[in-house]
PDB file of C-alpha atoms and ligand atoms in Angstrom:
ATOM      1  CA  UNK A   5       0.000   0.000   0.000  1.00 94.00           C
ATOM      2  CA  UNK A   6       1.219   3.656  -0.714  1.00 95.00           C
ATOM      3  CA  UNK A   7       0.347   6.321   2.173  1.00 95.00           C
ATOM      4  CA  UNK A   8       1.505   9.848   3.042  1.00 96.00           C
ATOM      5  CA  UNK A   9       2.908  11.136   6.074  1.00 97.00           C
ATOM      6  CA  UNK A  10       2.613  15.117   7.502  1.00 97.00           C
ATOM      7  CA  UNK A  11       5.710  15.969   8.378  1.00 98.00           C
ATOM      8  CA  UNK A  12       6.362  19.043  10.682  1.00 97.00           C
ATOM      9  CA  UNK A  13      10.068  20.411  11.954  1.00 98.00           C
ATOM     10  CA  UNK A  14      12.164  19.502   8.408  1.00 97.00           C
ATOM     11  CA  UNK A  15      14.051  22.568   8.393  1.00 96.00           C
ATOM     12  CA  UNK A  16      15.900  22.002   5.650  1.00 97.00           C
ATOM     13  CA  UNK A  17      16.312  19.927   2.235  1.00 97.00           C
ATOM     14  CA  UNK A  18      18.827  17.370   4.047  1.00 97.00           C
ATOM     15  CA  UNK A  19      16.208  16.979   7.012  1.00 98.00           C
ATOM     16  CA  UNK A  20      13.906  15.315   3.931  1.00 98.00           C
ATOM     17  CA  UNK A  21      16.938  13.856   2.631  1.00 98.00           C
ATOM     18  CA  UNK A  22      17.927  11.766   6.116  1.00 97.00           C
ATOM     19  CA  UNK A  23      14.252  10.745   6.846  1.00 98.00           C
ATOM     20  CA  UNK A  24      13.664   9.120   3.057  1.00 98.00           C
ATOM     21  CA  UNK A  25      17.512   7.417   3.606  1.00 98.00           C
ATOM     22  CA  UNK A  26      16.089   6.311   7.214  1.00 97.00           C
ATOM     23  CA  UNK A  27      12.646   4.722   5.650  1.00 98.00           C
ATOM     24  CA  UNK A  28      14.244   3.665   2.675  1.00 98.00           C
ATOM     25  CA  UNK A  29      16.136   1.584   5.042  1.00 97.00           C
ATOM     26  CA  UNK A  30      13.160   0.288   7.120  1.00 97.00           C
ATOM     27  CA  UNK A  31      11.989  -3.642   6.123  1.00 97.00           C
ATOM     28  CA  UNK A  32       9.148  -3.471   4.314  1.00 98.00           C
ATOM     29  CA  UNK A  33       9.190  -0.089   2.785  1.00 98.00           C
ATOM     30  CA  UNK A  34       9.614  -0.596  -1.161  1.00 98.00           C
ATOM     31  CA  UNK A  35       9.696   3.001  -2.083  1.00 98.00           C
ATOM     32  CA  UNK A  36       9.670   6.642  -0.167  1.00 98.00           C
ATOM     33  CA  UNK A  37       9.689  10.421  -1.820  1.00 98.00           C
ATOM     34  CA  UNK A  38      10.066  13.065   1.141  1.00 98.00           C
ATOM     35  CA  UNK A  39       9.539  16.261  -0.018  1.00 97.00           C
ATOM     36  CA  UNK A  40      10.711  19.314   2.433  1.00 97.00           C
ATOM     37  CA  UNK A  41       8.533  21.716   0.536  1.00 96.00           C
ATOM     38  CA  UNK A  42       5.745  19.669   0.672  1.00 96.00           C
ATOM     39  CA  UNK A  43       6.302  18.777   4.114  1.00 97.00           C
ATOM     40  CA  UNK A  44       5.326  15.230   3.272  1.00 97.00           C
ATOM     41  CA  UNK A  45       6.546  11.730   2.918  1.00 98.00           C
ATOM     42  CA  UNK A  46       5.297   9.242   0.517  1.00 97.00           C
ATOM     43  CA  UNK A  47       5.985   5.663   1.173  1.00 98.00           C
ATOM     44  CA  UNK A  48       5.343   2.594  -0.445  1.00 98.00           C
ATOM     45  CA  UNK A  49       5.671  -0.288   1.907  1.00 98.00           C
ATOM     46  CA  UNK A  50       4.497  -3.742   2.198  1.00 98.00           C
ATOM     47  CA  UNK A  51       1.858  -3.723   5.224  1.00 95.00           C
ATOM     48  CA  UNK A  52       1.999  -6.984   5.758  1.00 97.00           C
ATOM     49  CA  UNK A  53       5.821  -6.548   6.819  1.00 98.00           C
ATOM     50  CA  UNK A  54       5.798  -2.630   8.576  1.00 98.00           C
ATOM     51  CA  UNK A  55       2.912  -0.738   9.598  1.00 95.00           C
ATOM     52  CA  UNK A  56       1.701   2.904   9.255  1.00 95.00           C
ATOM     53  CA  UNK A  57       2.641   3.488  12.746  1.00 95.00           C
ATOM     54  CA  UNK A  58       6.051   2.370  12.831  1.00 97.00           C
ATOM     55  CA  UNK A  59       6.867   4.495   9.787  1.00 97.00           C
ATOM     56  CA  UNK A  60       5.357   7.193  12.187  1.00 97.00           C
ATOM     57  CA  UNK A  61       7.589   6.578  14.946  1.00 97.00           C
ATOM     58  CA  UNK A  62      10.765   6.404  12.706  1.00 97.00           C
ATOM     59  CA  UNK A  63      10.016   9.687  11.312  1.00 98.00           C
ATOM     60  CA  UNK A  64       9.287  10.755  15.096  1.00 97.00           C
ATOM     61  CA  UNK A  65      12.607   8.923  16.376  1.00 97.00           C
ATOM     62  CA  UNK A  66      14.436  11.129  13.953  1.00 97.00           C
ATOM     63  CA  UNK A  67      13.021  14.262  15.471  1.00 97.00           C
ATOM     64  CA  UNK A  68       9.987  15.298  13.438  1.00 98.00           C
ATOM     65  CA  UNK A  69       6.609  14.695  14.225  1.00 97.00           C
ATOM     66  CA  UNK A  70       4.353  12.528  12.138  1.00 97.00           C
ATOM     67  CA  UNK A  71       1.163  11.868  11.504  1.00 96.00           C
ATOM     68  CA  UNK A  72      -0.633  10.075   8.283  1.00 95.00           C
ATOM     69  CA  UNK A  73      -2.551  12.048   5.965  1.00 91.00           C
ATOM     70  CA  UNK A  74      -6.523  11.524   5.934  1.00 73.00           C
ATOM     71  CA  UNK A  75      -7.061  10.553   2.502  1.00 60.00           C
ATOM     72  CA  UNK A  76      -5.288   7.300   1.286  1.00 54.00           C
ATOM     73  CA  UNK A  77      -3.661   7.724  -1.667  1.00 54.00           C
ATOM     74  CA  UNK A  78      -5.646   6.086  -5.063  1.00 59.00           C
ATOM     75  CA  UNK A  79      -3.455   4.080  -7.100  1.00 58.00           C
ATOM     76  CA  UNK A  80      -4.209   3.661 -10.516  1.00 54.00           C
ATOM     77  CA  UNK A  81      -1.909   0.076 -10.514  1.00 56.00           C
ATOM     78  CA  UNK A  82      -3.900  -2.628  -9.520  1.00 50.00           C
ATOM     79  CA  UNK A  83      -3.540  -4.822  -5.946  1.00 48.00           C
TER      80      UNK A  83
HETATM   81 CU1   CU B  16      17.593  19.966   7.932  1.00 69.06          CU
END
């Protein structure tokens, strides 16, 4: 499942750069785009393996606060 993440306290491009390294890294997640701008993470991960809420608390481990955005993502792909 893909699902997005609020992110609050990135200050800077490398604070988007660390967390994506830092999920990327996480078992279970097959893809993550941070965006500082956006103030958002997008992750791809494999629920069945990591959950929404221990993406939350790495993102919160690594000094930002979290929370998952209200509207699932709709994926075109199929499963
Ligand atoms: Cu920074």
């Amino acid at each position: 499942m893909r699902r997005e993440f609020h992110i609050k306290g990135m200050h800077c491009e490398s604070c988007a750069v660390e967390i994506k390294e830092q999920l990327g890294l996480t078992a279970g997640v097959k893809d993550v785009d941070v965006t500082f701008g956006g103030k958002t993470a997008n992750v791809e991960f494999d629920e069945g393996v990591v959950q929404e809420k221990t993406l939350v608390k790495k993102i919160q481990d690594l000094g930002y606060q979290a929370t998952v955005a209200d509207e699932p993502q709709r994926e075109a792909r199929g499963a």
